[in-house]
JSON list of C-alpha atoms in Angstrom, two decimals:
[
{"chain": "A", "resi": 1, "resn": "MET", "atom": "CA", "xyz": [61.06, 148.10, 123.83]},
{"chain": "A", "resi": 2, "resn": "ASN", "atom": "CA", "xyz": [62.60, 146.81, 127.07]},
{"chain": "A", "resi": 3, "resn": "ASN", "atom": "CA", "xyz": [60.41, 143.68, 126.87]},
{"chain": "A", "resi": 4, "resn": "LEU", "atom": "CA", "xyz": [61.39, 143.18, 123.22]},
{"chain": "A", "resi": 5, "resn": "LYS", "atom": "CA", "xyz": [65.09, 143.42, 124.06]},
{"chain": "A", "resi": 6, "resn": "ARG", "atom": "CA", "xyz": [64.61, 140.97, 126.95]},
{"chain": "A", "resi": 7, "resn": "PHE", "atom": "CA", "xyz": [62.98, 138.47, 124.58]},
{"chain": "A", "resi": 8, "resn": "ILE", "atom": "CA", "xyz": [65.72, 138.88, 121.97]},
{"chain": "A", "resi": 9, "resn": "ASP", "atom": "CA", "xyz": [68.42, 138.41, 124.62]},
{"chain": "A", "resi": 10, "resn": "LEU", "atom": "CA", "xyz": [66.61, 135.30, 125.85]},
{"chain": "A", "resi": 11, "resn": "MET", "atom": "CA", "xyz": [66.37, 133.92, 122.32]},
{"chain": "A", "resi": 12, "resn": "GLU", "atom": "CA", "xyz": [70.07, 134.54, 121.68]},
{"chain": "A", "resi": 13, "resn": "ILE", "atom": "CA", "xyz": [71.10, 132.78, 124.89]},
{"chain": "A", "resi": 14, "resn": "ILE", "atom": "CA", "xyz": [68.91, 129.73, 124.22]},
{"chain": "A", "resi": 15, "resn": "SER", "atom": "CA", "xyz": [69.61, 129.44, 120.50]},
{"chain": "A", "resi": 16, "resn": "THR", "atom": "CA", "xyz": [73.39, 129.79, 120.77]},
{"chain": "A", "resi": 17, "resn": "ALA", "atom": "CA", "xyz": [73.52, 127.37, 123.71]},
{"chain": "A", "resi": 18, "resn": "LEU", "atom": "CA", "xyz": [71.19, 124.65, 122.40]},
{"chain": "A", "resi": 19, "resn": "GLY", "atom": "CA", "xyz": [72.32, 125.21, 118.82]},
{"chain": "A", "resi": 20, "resn": "GLU", "atom": "CA", "xyz": [75.90, 124.90, 120.12]},
{"chain": "A", "resi": 21, "resn": "ASP", "atom": "CA", "xyz": [77.00, 127.74, 117.86]},
{"chain": "A", "resi": 22, "resn": "ILE", "atom": "CA", "xyz": [78.11, 131.11, 119.22]},
{"chain": "A", "resi": 23, "resn": "ASP", "atom": "CA", "xyz": [78.01, 132.53, 115.67]},
{"chain": "A", "resi": 24, "resn": "LEU", "atom": "CA", "xyz": [74.27, 131.87, 115.31]},
{"chain": "A", "resi": 25, "resn": "ARG", "atom": "CA", "xyz": [72.47, 135.17, 114.71]},
{"chain": "A", "resi": 26, "resn": "ILE", "atom": "CA", "xyz": [68.96, 136.38, 115.63]},
{"chain": "A", "resi": 27, "resn": "ARG", "atom": "CA", "xyz": [67.08, 138.87, 113.43]},
{"chain": "A", "resi": 28, "resn": "PRO", "atom": "CA", "xyz": [63.49, 140.06, 112.86]},
{"chain": "A", "resi": 29, "resn": "GLY", "atom": "CA", "xyz": [61.68, 138.98, 109.69]},
{"chain": "A", "resi": 30, "resn": "GLN", "atom": "CA", "xyz": [58.54, 137.29, 108.36]},
{"chain": "A", "resi": 31, "resn": "GLY", "atom": "CA", "xyz": [57.64, 134.33, 110.57]},
{"chain": "A", "resi": 32, "resn": "TRP", "atom": "CA", "xyz": [59.80, 131.89, 112.53]},
{"chain": "A", "resi": 33, "resn": "PHE", "atom": "CA", "xyz": [62.45, 129.92, 110.65]},
{"chain": "A", "resi": 34, "resn": "TYR", "atom": "CA", "xyz": [66.12, 129.00, 110.56]},
{"chain": "A", "resi": 35, "resn": "ASP", "atom": "CA", "xyz": [68.07, 130.25, 107.52]},
{"chain": "A", "resi": 36, "resn": "TYR", "atom": "CA", "xyz": [70.65, 127.53, 106.99]},
{"chain": "A", "resi": 37, "resn": "GLU", "atom": "CA", "xyz": [72.76, 129.46, 104.45]},
{"chain": "A", "resi": 38, "resn": "LYS", "atom": "CA", "xyz": [73.06, 132.59, 106.63]},
{"chain": "A", "resi": 39, "resn": "ASN", "atom": "CA", "xyz": [73.06, 130.72, 109.96]},
{"chain": "A", "resi": 40, "resn": "GLU", "atom": "CA", "xyz": [70.27, 132.95, 111.32]},
{"chain": "A", "resi": 41, "resn": "VAL", "atom": "CA", "xyz": [67.16, 132.39, 113.39]},
{"chain": "A", "resi": 42, "resn": "VAL", "atom": "CA", "xyz": [64.47, 134.70, 112.00]},
{"chain": "A", "resi": 43, "resn": "PHE", "atom": "CA", "xyz": [61.52, 135.72, 114.18]},
{"chain": "A", "resi": 44, "resn": "PRO", "atom": "CA", "xyz": [58.36, 137.87, 113.64]},
{"chain": "A", "resi": 45, "resn": "GLU", "atom": "CA", "xyz": [59.23, 141.03, 115.60]},
{"chain": "A", "resi": 46, "resn": "LYS", "atom": "CA", "xyz": [55.71, 142.50, 115.43]},
{"chain": "A", "resi": 47, "resn": "LEU", "atom": "CA", "xyz": [54.19, 139.30, 116.82]},
{"chain": "A", "resi": 48, "resn": "LEU", "atom": "CA", "xyz": [56.85, 138.51, 119.37]},
{"chain": "A", "resi": 49, "resn": "LEU", "atom": "CA", "xyz": [55.28, 140.43, 122.23]},
{"chain": "A", "resi": 50, "resn": "ASN", "atom": "CA", "xyz": [51.98, 138.59, 121.68]},
{"chain": "A", "resi": 51, "resn": "TYR", "atom": "CA", "xyz": [53.63, 135.32, 122.68]},
{"chain": "A", "resi": 52, "resn": "THR", "atom": "CA", "xyz": [54.18, 134.14, 126.23]},
{"chain": "A", "resi": 53, "resn": "PRO", "atom": "CA", "xyz": [57.76, 133.57, 127.43]},
{"chain": "A", "resi": 54, "resn": "GLU", "atom": "CA", "xyz": [57.07, 129.81, 127.29]},
{"chain": "A", "resi": 55, "resn": "GLU", "atom": "CA", "xyz": [56.07, 130.06, 123.62]},
{"chain": "A", "resi": 56, "resn": "VAL", "atom": "CA", "xyz": [59.13, 132.18, 122.80]},
{"chain": "A", "resi": 57, "resn": "ILE", "atom": "CA", "xyz": [61.35, 129.57, 124.46]},
{"chain": "A", "resi": 58, "resn": "GLY", "atom": "CA", "xyz": [59.56, 126.81, 122.53]},
{"chain": "A", "resi": 59, "resn": "PHE", "atom": "CA", "xyz": [60.04, 128.53, 119.17]},
{"chain": "A", "resi": 60, "resn": "THR", "atom": "CA", "xyz": [63.68, 129.23, 119.98]},
{"chain": "A", "resi": 61, "resn": "ILE", "atom": "CA", "xyz": [64.36, 125.62, 121.00]},
{"chain": "A", "resi": 62, "resn": "HIS", "atom": "CA", "xyz": [62.78, 124.48, 117.74]},
{"chain": "A", "resi": 63, "resn": "GLU", "atom": "CA", "xyz": [64.91, 126.78, 115.58]},
{"chain": "A", "resi": 64, "resn": "ALA", "atom": "CA", "xyz": [68.05, 125.86, 117.54]},
{"chain": "A", "resi": 65, "resn": "GLY", "atom": "CA", "xyz": [67.13, 122.26, 116.72]},
{"chain": "A", "resi": 66, "resn": "HIS", "atom": "CA", "xyz": [67.23, 123.11, 113.02]},
{"chain": "A", "resi": 67, "resn": "ARG", "atom": "CA", "xyz": [70.72, 124.50, 113.56]},
{"chain": "A", "resi": 68, "resn": "GLN", "atom": "CA", "xyz": [71.69, 121.24, 115.21]},
{"chain": "A", "resi": 69, "resn": "LEU", "atom": "CA", "xyz": [70.11, 118.79, 112.78]},
{"chain": "A", "resi": 70, "resn": "THR", "atom": "CA", "xyz": [68.89, 120.28, 109.49]},
{"chain": "A", "resi": 71, "resn": "ARG", "atom": "CA", "xyz": [71.37, 119.78, 106.67]},
{"chain": "A", "resi": 72, "resn": "ILE", "atom": "CA", "xyz": [70.88, 120.40, 102.93]},
{"chain": "A", "resi": 73, "resn": "ASP", "atom": "CA", "xyz": [73.16, 118.96, 100.26]},
{"chain": "A", "resi": 74, "resn": "MET", "atom": "CA", "xyz": [72.14, 120.35, 96.86]},
{"chain": "A", "resi": 75, "resn": "ARG", "atom": "CA", "xyz": [74.53, 117.93, 95.16]},
{"chain": "A", "resi": 76, "resn": "ARG", "atom": "CA", "xyz": [72.06, 115.18, 96.00]},
{"chain": "A", "resi": 77, "resn": "GLU", "atom": "CA", "xyz": [69.16, 114.53, 93.63]},
{"chain": "A", "resi": 78, "resn": "GLU", "atom": "CA", "xyz": [66.66, 114.27, 96.51]},
{"chain": "A", "resi": 79, "resn": "PHE", "atom": "CA", "xyz": [67.38, 117.81, 97.69]},
{"chain": "A", "resi": 80, "resn": "LYS", "atom": "CA", "xyz": [67.38, 119.18, 94.16]},
{"chain": "A", "resi": 81, "resn": "LEU", "atom": "CA", "xyz": [63.91, 117.69, 93.78]},
{"chain": "A", "resi": 82, "resn": "PHE", "atom": "CA", "xyz": [62.45, 118.98, 97.05]},
{"chain": "A", "resi": 83, "resn": "TYR", "atom": "CA", "xyz": [63.87, 122.46, 96.54]},
{"chain": "A", "resi": 84, "resn": "SER", "atom": "CA", "xyz": [62.63, 122.71, 92.95]},
{"chain": "A", "resi": 85, "resn": "LYS", "atom": "CA", "xyz": [59.05, 123.70, 93.91]},
{"chain": "A", "resi": 86, "resn": "HIS", "atom": "CA", "xyz": [57.49, 125.37, 96.92]},
{"chain": "A", "resi": 87, "resn": "TYR", "atom": "CA", "xyz": [54.95, 122.59, 97.57]},
{"chain": "A", "resi": 88, "resn": "LEU", "atom": "CA", "xyz": [57.74, 119.98, 97.52]},
{"chain": "A", "resi": 89, "resn": "LYS", "atom": "CA", "xyz": [59.86, 122.00, 99.94]},
{"chain": "A", "resi": 90, "resn": "LEU", "atom": "CA", "xyz": [56.78, 122.28, 102.17]},
{"chain": "A", "resi": 91, "resn": "LEU", "atom": "CA", "xyz": [56.53, 118.48, 102.36]},
{"chain": "A", "resi": 92, "resn": "LEU", "atom": "CA", "xyz": [60.20, 118.11, 103.29]},
{"chain": "A", "resi": 93, "resn": "SER", "atom": "CA", "xyz": [59.93, 120.94, 105.83]},
{"chain": "A", "resi": 94, "resn": "VAL", "atom": "CA", "xyz": [57.00, 119.47, 107.75]},
{"chain": "A", "resi": 95, "resn": "PHE", "atom": "CA", "xyz": [58.83, 116.18, 108.27]},
{"chain": "A", "resi": 96, "resn": "GLU", "atom": "CA", "xyz": [61.95, 118.15, 109.18]},
{"chain": "A", "resi": 97, "resn": "ASP", "atom": "CA", "xyz": [60.00, 120.03, 111.86]},
{"chain": "A", "resi": 98, "resn": "ALA", "atom": "CA", "xyz": [58.85, 116.77, 113.46]},
{"chain": "A", "resi": 99, "resn": "ARG", "atom": "CA", "xyz": [62.34, 115.28, 113.17]},
{"chain": "A", "resi": 100, "resn": "VAL", "atom": "CA", "xyz": [63.95, 118.34, 114.79]},
{"chain": "A", "resi": 101, "resn": "ASN", "atom": "CA", "xyz": [61.46, 118.29, 117.67]},
{"chain": "A", "resi": 102, "resn": "ASN", "atom": "CA", "xyz": [62.11, 114.62, 118.41]},
{"chain": "A", "resi": 103, "resn": "TRP", "atom": "CA", "xyz": [65.87, 115.24, 118.23]},
{"chain": "A", "resi": 104, "resn": "MET", "atom": "CA", "xyz": [65.58, 118.01, 120.82]},
{"chain": "A", "resi": 105, "resn": "PHE", "atom": "CA", "xyz": [63.41, 115.79, 123.05]},
{"chain": "A", "resi": 106, "resn": "SER", "atom": "CA", "xyz": [66.15, 113.16, 122.95]},
{"chain": "A", "resi": 107, "resn": "LEU", "atom": "CA", "xyz": [69.01, 115.55, 123.75]},
{"chain": "A", "resi": 108, "resn": "PHE", "atom": "CA", "xyz": [67.65, 118.15, 126.16]},
{"chain": "A", "resi": 109, "resn": "PRO", "atom": "CA", "xyz": [65.49, 117.22, 129.17]},
{"chain": "A", "resi": 110, "resn": "GLY", "atom": "CA", "xyz": [62.79, 119.86, 129.60]},
{"chain": "A", "resi": 111, "resn": "ALA", "atom": "CA", "xyz": [62.53, 120.71, 125.90]},
{"chain": "A", "resi": 112, "resn": "ARG", "atom": "CA", "xyz": [59.28, 118.75, 125.55]},
{"chain": "A", "resi": 113, "resn": "TYR", "atom": "CA", "xyz": [57.37, 121.05, 127.91]},
{"chain": "A", "resi": 114, "resn": "TYR", "atom": "CA", "xyz": [58.23, 124.21, 125.96]},
{"chain": "A", "resi": 115, "resn": "LEU", "atom": "CA", "xyz": [57.75, 122.69, 122.52]},
{"chain": "A", "resi": 116, "resn": "GLU", "atom": "CA", "xyz": [54.36, 121.26, 123.42]},
{"chain": "A", "resi": 117, "resn": "PHE", "atom": "CA", "xyz": [53.39, 124.61, 124.94]},
{"chain": "A", "resi": 118, "resn": "MET", "atom": "CA", "xyz": [54.33, 126.24, 121.63]},
{"chain": "A", "resi": 119, "resn": "TYR", "atom": "CA", "xyz": [52.07, 123.87, 119.68]},
{"chain": "A", "resi": 120, "resn": "LYS", "atom": "CA", "xyz": [49.10, 124.35, 122.02]},
{"chain": "A", "resi": 121, "resn": "ASP", "atom": "CA", "xyz": [47.48, 127.00, 119.80]},
{"chain": "A", "resi": 122, "resn": "LEU", "atom": "CA", "xyz": [49.36, 126.30, 116.60]},
{"chain": "A", "resi": 123, "resn": "LEU", "atom": "CA", "xyz": [48.10, 122.73, 116.47]},
{"chain": "A", "resi": 124, "resn": "SER", "atom": "CA", "xyz": [45.22, 122.07, 118.83]},
{"chain": "A", "resi": 125, "resn": "GLU", "atom": "CA", "xyz": [43.54, 118.67, 118.93]},
{"chain": "A", "resi": 126, "resn": "SER", "atom": "CA", "xyz": [40.61, 120.19, 117.03]},
{"chain": "A", "resi": 127, "resn": "LEU", "atom": "CA", "xyz": [42.14, 121.35, 113.75]},
{"chain": "A", "resi": 128, "resn": "GLU", "atom": "CA", "xyz": [39.24, 123.72, 113.21]},
{"chain": "A", "resi": 129, "resn": "LYS", "atom": "CA", "xyz": [40.71, 125.87, 115.99]},
{"chain": "A", "resi": 130, "resn": "SER", "atom": "CA", "xyz": [44.32, 125.87, 114.83]},
{"chain": "A", "resi": 131, "resn": "GLU", "atom": "CA", "xyz": [46.05, 129.12, 113.90]},
{"chain": "A", "resi": 132, "resn": "TYR", "atom": "CA", "xyz": [47.10, 127.50, 110.63]},
{"chain": "A", "resi": 133, "resn": "VAL", "atom": "CA", "xyz": [43.51, 126.96, 109.44]},
{"chain": "A", "resi": 134, "resn": "THR", "atom": "CA", "xyz": [42.57, 130.52, 110.47]},
{"chain": "A", "resi": 135, "resn": "HIS", "atom": "CA", "xyz": [45.51, 131.87, 108.46]},
{"chain": "A", "resi": 136, "resn": "LEU", "atom": "CA", "xyz": [44.49, 129.91, 105.36]},
{"chain": "A", "resi": 137, "resn": "GLN", "atom": "CA", "xyz": [40.90, 131.09, 105.69]},
{"chain": "A", "resi": 138, "resn": "ARG", "atom": "CA", "xyz": [42.07, 134.71, 105.62]},
{"chain": "A", "resi": 139, "resn": "GLN", "atom": "CA", "xyz": [44.30, 134.00, 102.62]},
{"chain": "A", "resi": 140, "resn": "ILE", "atom": "CA", "xyz": [41.48, 132.71, 100.41]},
{"chain": "A", "resi": 141, "resn": "ASN", "atom": "CA", "xyz": [39.15, 135.43, 101.75]},
{"chain": "A", "resi": 142, "resn": "GLY", "atom": "CA", "xyz": [35.96, 133.42, 101.43]},
{"chain": "A", "resi": 143, "resn": "SER", "atom": "CA", "xyz": [33.51, 131.09, 103.11]},
{"chain": "A", "resi": 144, "resn": "VAL", "atom": "CA", "xyz": [34.95, 127.91, 101.56]},
{"chain": "A", "resi": 145, "resn": "HIS", "atom": "CA", "xyz": [36.95, 125.84, 104.02]},
{"chain": "A", "resi": 146, "resn": "PRO", "atom": "CA", "xyz": [40.61, 126.03, 102.90]},
{"chain": "A", "resi": 147, "resn": "TYR", "atom": "CA", "xyz": [40.97, 122.25, 102.93]},
{"chain": "A", "resi": 148, "resn": "GLN", "atom": "CA", "xyz": [38.15, 121.91, 100.41]},
{"chain": "A", "resi": 149, "resn": "LEU", "atom": "CA", "xyz": [40.36, 123.81, 97.96]},
{"chain": "A", "resi": 150, "resn": "TYR", "atom": "CA", "xyz": [43.74, 122.54, 99.13]},
{"chain": "A", "resi": 151, "resn": "PRO", "atom": "CA", "xyz": [43.70, 118.88, 100.18]},
{"chain": "A", "resi": 152, "resn": "HIS", "atom": "CA", "xyz": [47.50, 118.71, 100.04]},
{"chain": "A", "resi": 153, "resn": "LEU", "atom": "CA", "xyz": [47.65, 121.33, 102.83]},
{"chain": "A", "resi": 154, "resn": "GLU", "atom": "CA", "xyz": [45.28, 119.24, 104.93]},
{"chain": "A", "resi": 155, "resn": "TYR", "atom": "CA", "xyz": [47.65, 116.33, 104.41]},
{"chain": "A", "resi": 156, "resn": "VAL", "atom": "CA", "xyz": [50.69, 118.41, 105.44]},
{"chain": "A", "resi": 157, "resn": "LEU", "atom": "CA", "xyz": [49.02, 119.55, 108.65]},
{"chain": "A", "resi": 158, "resn": "SER", "atom": "CA", "xyz": [47.88, 115.98, 109.31]},
{"chain": "A", "resi": 159, "resn": "ILE", "atom": "CA", "xyz": [51.53, 114.93, 109.36]},
{"chain": "A", "resi": 160, "resn": "MET", "atom": "CA", "xyz": [52.26, 117.29, 112.25]},
{"chain": "A", "resi": 161, "resn": "TYR", "atom": "CA", "xyz": [48.99, 116.32, 113.90]},
{"chain": "A", "resi": 162, "resn": "TYR", "atom": "CA", "xyz": [50.04, 112.65, 113.75]},
{"chain": "A", "resi": 163, "resn": "TRP", "atom": "CA", "xyz": [53.43, 113.59, 115.19]},
{"chain": "A", "resi": 164, "resn": "ARG", "atom": "CA", "xyz": [51.81, 115.32, 118.16]},
{"chain": "A", "resi": 165, "resn": "TYR", "atom": "CA", "xyz": [48.75, 113.15, 118.89]},
{"chain": "A", "resi": 166, "resn": "LYS", "atom": "CA", "xyz": [49.80, 109.77, 117.40]},
{"chain": "A", "resi": 167, "resn": "LYS", "atom": "CA", "xyz": [46.54, 109.53, 115.46]},
{"chain": "A", "resi": 168, "resn": "ILE", "atom": "CA", "xyz": [44.93, 110.71, 112.25]},
{"chain": "A", "resi": 169, "resn": "PRO", "atom": "CA", "xyz": [42.73, 113.81, 112.67]},
{"chain": "A", "resi": 170, "resn": "LYS", "atom": "CA", "xyz": [39.14, 114.27, 111.62]},
{"chain": "A", "resi": 171, "resn": "LEU", "atom": "CA", "xyz": [39.42, 115.07, 107.91]},
{"chain": "A", "resi": 172, "resn": "VAL", "atom": "CA", "xyz": [37.58, 117.12, 105.31]},
{"chain": "A", "resi": 173, "resn": "ASN", "atom": "CA", "xyz": [38.83, 115.29, 102.21]},
{"chain": "A", "resi": 174, "resn": "PRO", "atom": "CA", "xyz": [38.37, 111.55, 101.58]},
{"chain": "A", "resi": 175, "resn": "GLU", "atom": "CA", "xyz": [41.41, 111.75, 99.28]},
{"chain": "A", "resi": 176, "resn": "VAL", "atom": "CA", "xyz": [43.54, 112.84, 102.23]},
{"chain": "A", "resi": 177, "resn": "LYS", "atom": "CA", "xyz": [42.22, 109.97, 104.33]},
{"chain": "A", "resi": 178, "resn": "LYS", "atom": "CA", "xyz": [43.27, 107.55, 101.59]},
{"chain": "A", "resi": 179, "resn": "ALA", "atom": "CA", "xyz": [46.72, 109.14, 101.32]},
{"chain": "A", "resi": 180, "resn": "LEU", "atom": "CA", "xyz": [47.23, 108.90, 105.08]},
{"chain": "A", "resi": 181, "resn": "LYS", "atom": "CA", "xyz": [46.14, 105.26, 105.06]},
{"chain": "A", "resi": 182, "resn": "ASN", "atom": "CA", "xyz": [48.83, 104.58, 102.46]},
{"chain": "A", "resi": 183, "resn": "THR", "atom": "CA", "xyz": [51.62, 106.57, 104.11]},
{"chain": "A", "resi": 184, "resn": "SER", "atom": "CA", "xyz": [51.15, 107.04, 107.87]},
{"chain": "A", "resi": 185, "resn": "GLN", "atom": "CA", "xyz": [52.86, 103.71, 108.58]},
{"chain": "A", "resi": 186, "resn": "PHE", "atom": "CA", "xyz": [56.14, 105.38, 107.53]},
{"chain": "A", "resi": 187, "resn": "PHE", "atom": "CA", "xyz": [55.79, 108.55, 109.59]},
{"chain": "A", "resi": 188, "resn": "GLU", "atom": "CA", "xyz": [57.49, 107.39, 112.78]},
{"chain": "A", "resi": 189, "resn": "GLU", "atom": "CA", "xyz": [60.51, 106.10, 110.88]},
{"chain": "A", "resi": 190, "resn": "ILE", "atom": "CA", "xyz": [60.94, 109.52, 109.27]},
{"chain": "A", "resi": 191, "resn": "PHE", "atom": "CA", "xyz": [60.22, 111.45, 112.49]},
{"chain": "A", "resi": 192, "resn": "ASN", "atom": "CA", "xyz": [63.01, 109.52, 114.22]},
{"chain": "A", "resi": 193, "resn": "CYS", "atom": "CA", "xyz": [65.54, 109.49, 111.39]},
{"chain": "A", "resi": 194, "resn": "PHE", "atom": "CA", "xyz": [68.37, 111.16, 113.28]},
{"chain": "A", "resi": 195, "resn": "PRO", "atom": "CA", "xyz": [71.58, 110.20, 115.11]},
{"chain": "A", "resi": 196, "resn": "LYS", "atom": "CA", "xyz": [71.29, 108.89, 118.64]},
{"chain": "A", "resi": 197, "resn": "GLY", "atom": "CA", "xyz": [73.13, 111.25, 120.96]},
{"chain": "A", "resi": 198, "resn": "ARG", "atom": "CA", "xyz": [75.90, 113.55, 119.81]},
{"chain": "A", "resi": 199, "resn": "ALA", "atom": "CA", "xyz": [76.99, 113.25, 116.18]},
{"chain": "A", "resi": 200, "resn": "GLY", "atom": "CA", "xyz": [79.46, 114.73, 113.72]},
{"chain": "A", "resi": 201, "resn": "GLU", "atom": "CA", "xyz": [78.60, 116.65, 110.57]},
{"chain": "A", "resi": 202, "resn": "LYS", "atom": "CA", "xyz": [79.06, 113.63, 108.31]},
{"chain": "A", "resi": 203, "resn": "GLU", "atom": "CA", "xyz": [76.49, 111.63, 110.28]},
{"chain": "A", "resi": 204, "resn": "ARG", "atom": "CA", "xyz": [74.01, 114.52, 110.38]},
{"chain": "A", "resi": 205, "resn": "PHE", "atom": "CA", "xyz": [74.23, 114.91, 106.61]},
{"chain": "A", "resi": 206, "resn": "ALA", "atom": "CA", "xyz": [73.79, 111.15, 106.17]},
{"chain": "A", "resi": 207, "resn": "PHE", "atom": "CA", "xyz": [70.57, 111.14, 108.20]},
{"chain": "A", "resi": 208, "resn": "ALA", "atom": "CA", "xyz": [69.28, 114.23, 106.38]},
{"chain": "A", "resi": 209, "resn": "CYS", "atom": "CA", "xyz": [69.80, 112.47, 103.04]},
{"chain": "A", "resi": 210, "resn": "LYS", "atom": "CA", "xyz": [68.15, 109.30, 104.33]},
{"chain": "A", "resi": 211, "resn": "THR", "atom": "CA", "xyz": [65.15, 111.39, 105.47]},
{"chain": "A", "resi": 212, "resn": "ALA", "atom": "CA", "xyz": [64.74, 112.90, 101.99]},
{"chain": "A", "resi": 213, "resn": "GLN", "atom": "CA", "xyz": [65.04, 109.44, 100.44]},
{"chain": "A", "resi": 214, "resn": "LEU", "atom": "CA", "xyz": [62.35, 108.00, 102.71]},
{"chain": "A", "resi": 215, "resn": "ILE", "atom": "CA", "xyz": [59.96, 110.83, 101.89]},
{"chain": "A", "resi": 216, "resn": "LYS", "atom": "CA", "xyz": [60.59, 110.41, 98.17]},
{"chain": "A", "resi": 217, "resn": "GLU", "atom": "CA", "xyz": [60.12, 106.65, 98.33]},
{"chain": "A", "resi": 218, "resn": "HIS", "atom": "CA", "xyz": [57.10, 106.37, 100.64]},
{"chain": "A", "resi": 219, "resn": "ILE", "atom": "CA", "xyz": [55.29, 109.72, 100.70]},
{"chain": "A", "resi": 220, "resn": "LEU", "atom": "CA", "xyz": [55.82, 111.69, 97.50]},
{"chain": "A", "resi": 221, "resn": "GLU", "atom": "CA", "xyz": [53.51, 109.80, 95.11]},
{"chain": "A", "resi": 222, "resn": "ASP", "atom": "CA", "xyz": [50.41, 110.20, 97.28]},
{"chain": "A", "resi": 223, "resn": "TYR", "atom": "CA", "xyz": [51.28, 113.81, 98.04]},
{"chain": "A", "resi": 224, "resn": "GLU", "atom": "CA", "xyz": [51.72, 114.68, 94.37]},
{"chain": "A", "resi": 225, "resn": "ARG", "atom": "CA", "xyz": [48.27, 113.24, 93.73]},
{"chain": "A", "resi": 226, "resn": "LEU", "atom": "CA", "xyz": [46.78, 115.61, 96.33]},
{"chain": "A", "resi": 227, "resn": "VAL", "atom": "CA", "xyz": [48.65, 118.58, 94.84]},
{"chain": "A", "resi": 228, "resn": "HIS", "atom": "CA", "xyz": [47.13, 117.74, 91.45]},
{"chain": "A", "resi": 229, "resn": "ILE", "atom": "CA", "xyz": [43.64, 117.71, 93.00]},
{"chain": "A", "resi": 230, "resn": "SER", "atom": "CA", "xyz": [44.35, 121.08, 94.66]},
{"chain": "A", "resi": 231, "resn": "LYS", "atom": "CA", "xyz": [45.36, 122.62, 91.34]},
{"chain": "A", "resi": 232, "resn": "GLU", "atom": "CA", "xyz": [42.20, 121.32, 89.65]},
{"chain": "A", "resi": 233, "resn": "ARG", "atom": "CA", "xyz": [39.97, 122.74, 92.39]},
{"chain": "A", "resi": 234, "resn": "VAL", "atom": "CA", "xyz": [41.66, 126.13, 92.34]},
{"chain": "A", "resi": 235, "resn": "ASP", "atom": "CA", "xyz": [41.25, 126.30, 88.54]},
{"chain": "A", "resi": 236, "resn": "GLN", "atom": "CA", "xyz": [37.55, 125.46, 88.88]},
{"chain": "A", "resi": 237, "resn": "ALA", "atom": "CA", "xyz": [37.08, 127.99, 91.67]}
]
């Protein structure tokens, strides 16, 4: 319990400082994420003690970055669209993760070390070894590789892989390879769609809206095609 309290205290110090918000709250829950409406960083309490201090700092920096940069305006059609279905929100979220990381790199010297340490196991250079693939394998509870059933999930993970390694990973689905060929040229623009230096709320909202517009314009069509293929394969399975 003492170690757990130490980690929570550490997370509160980092998140309130880097998030620049003394009202930001920390609470246990399912997974790591920032709840924009409640202004809370949620963390997996049962898993927390399995992480190293460096990984805890990395996760906390990332969620503080969401507090700094992530903005949702449900009056805008783009946000209504991406929040209408889980798979659409997933697409927006993966680009938001990359955008937040790059924002934190630009603002806080030293953030890169902890964020890259965090992604060491989450997103290794060999995707076969990533925690994400292992999780999906358990979810489908079978011998079929998860990407054979869900090419849109392979595409989503490939976005983060491209963010980290600046290259397209070895792929299971030829359809995903085609989608990446059509869309990867736009990734860096979206990853770096944020204000330079300090910014006010109006500017942060403007960049968030521009990000959603870029995804809708350049990414969505190919992604929707992969989602359709995933649905067909699940029905057949």
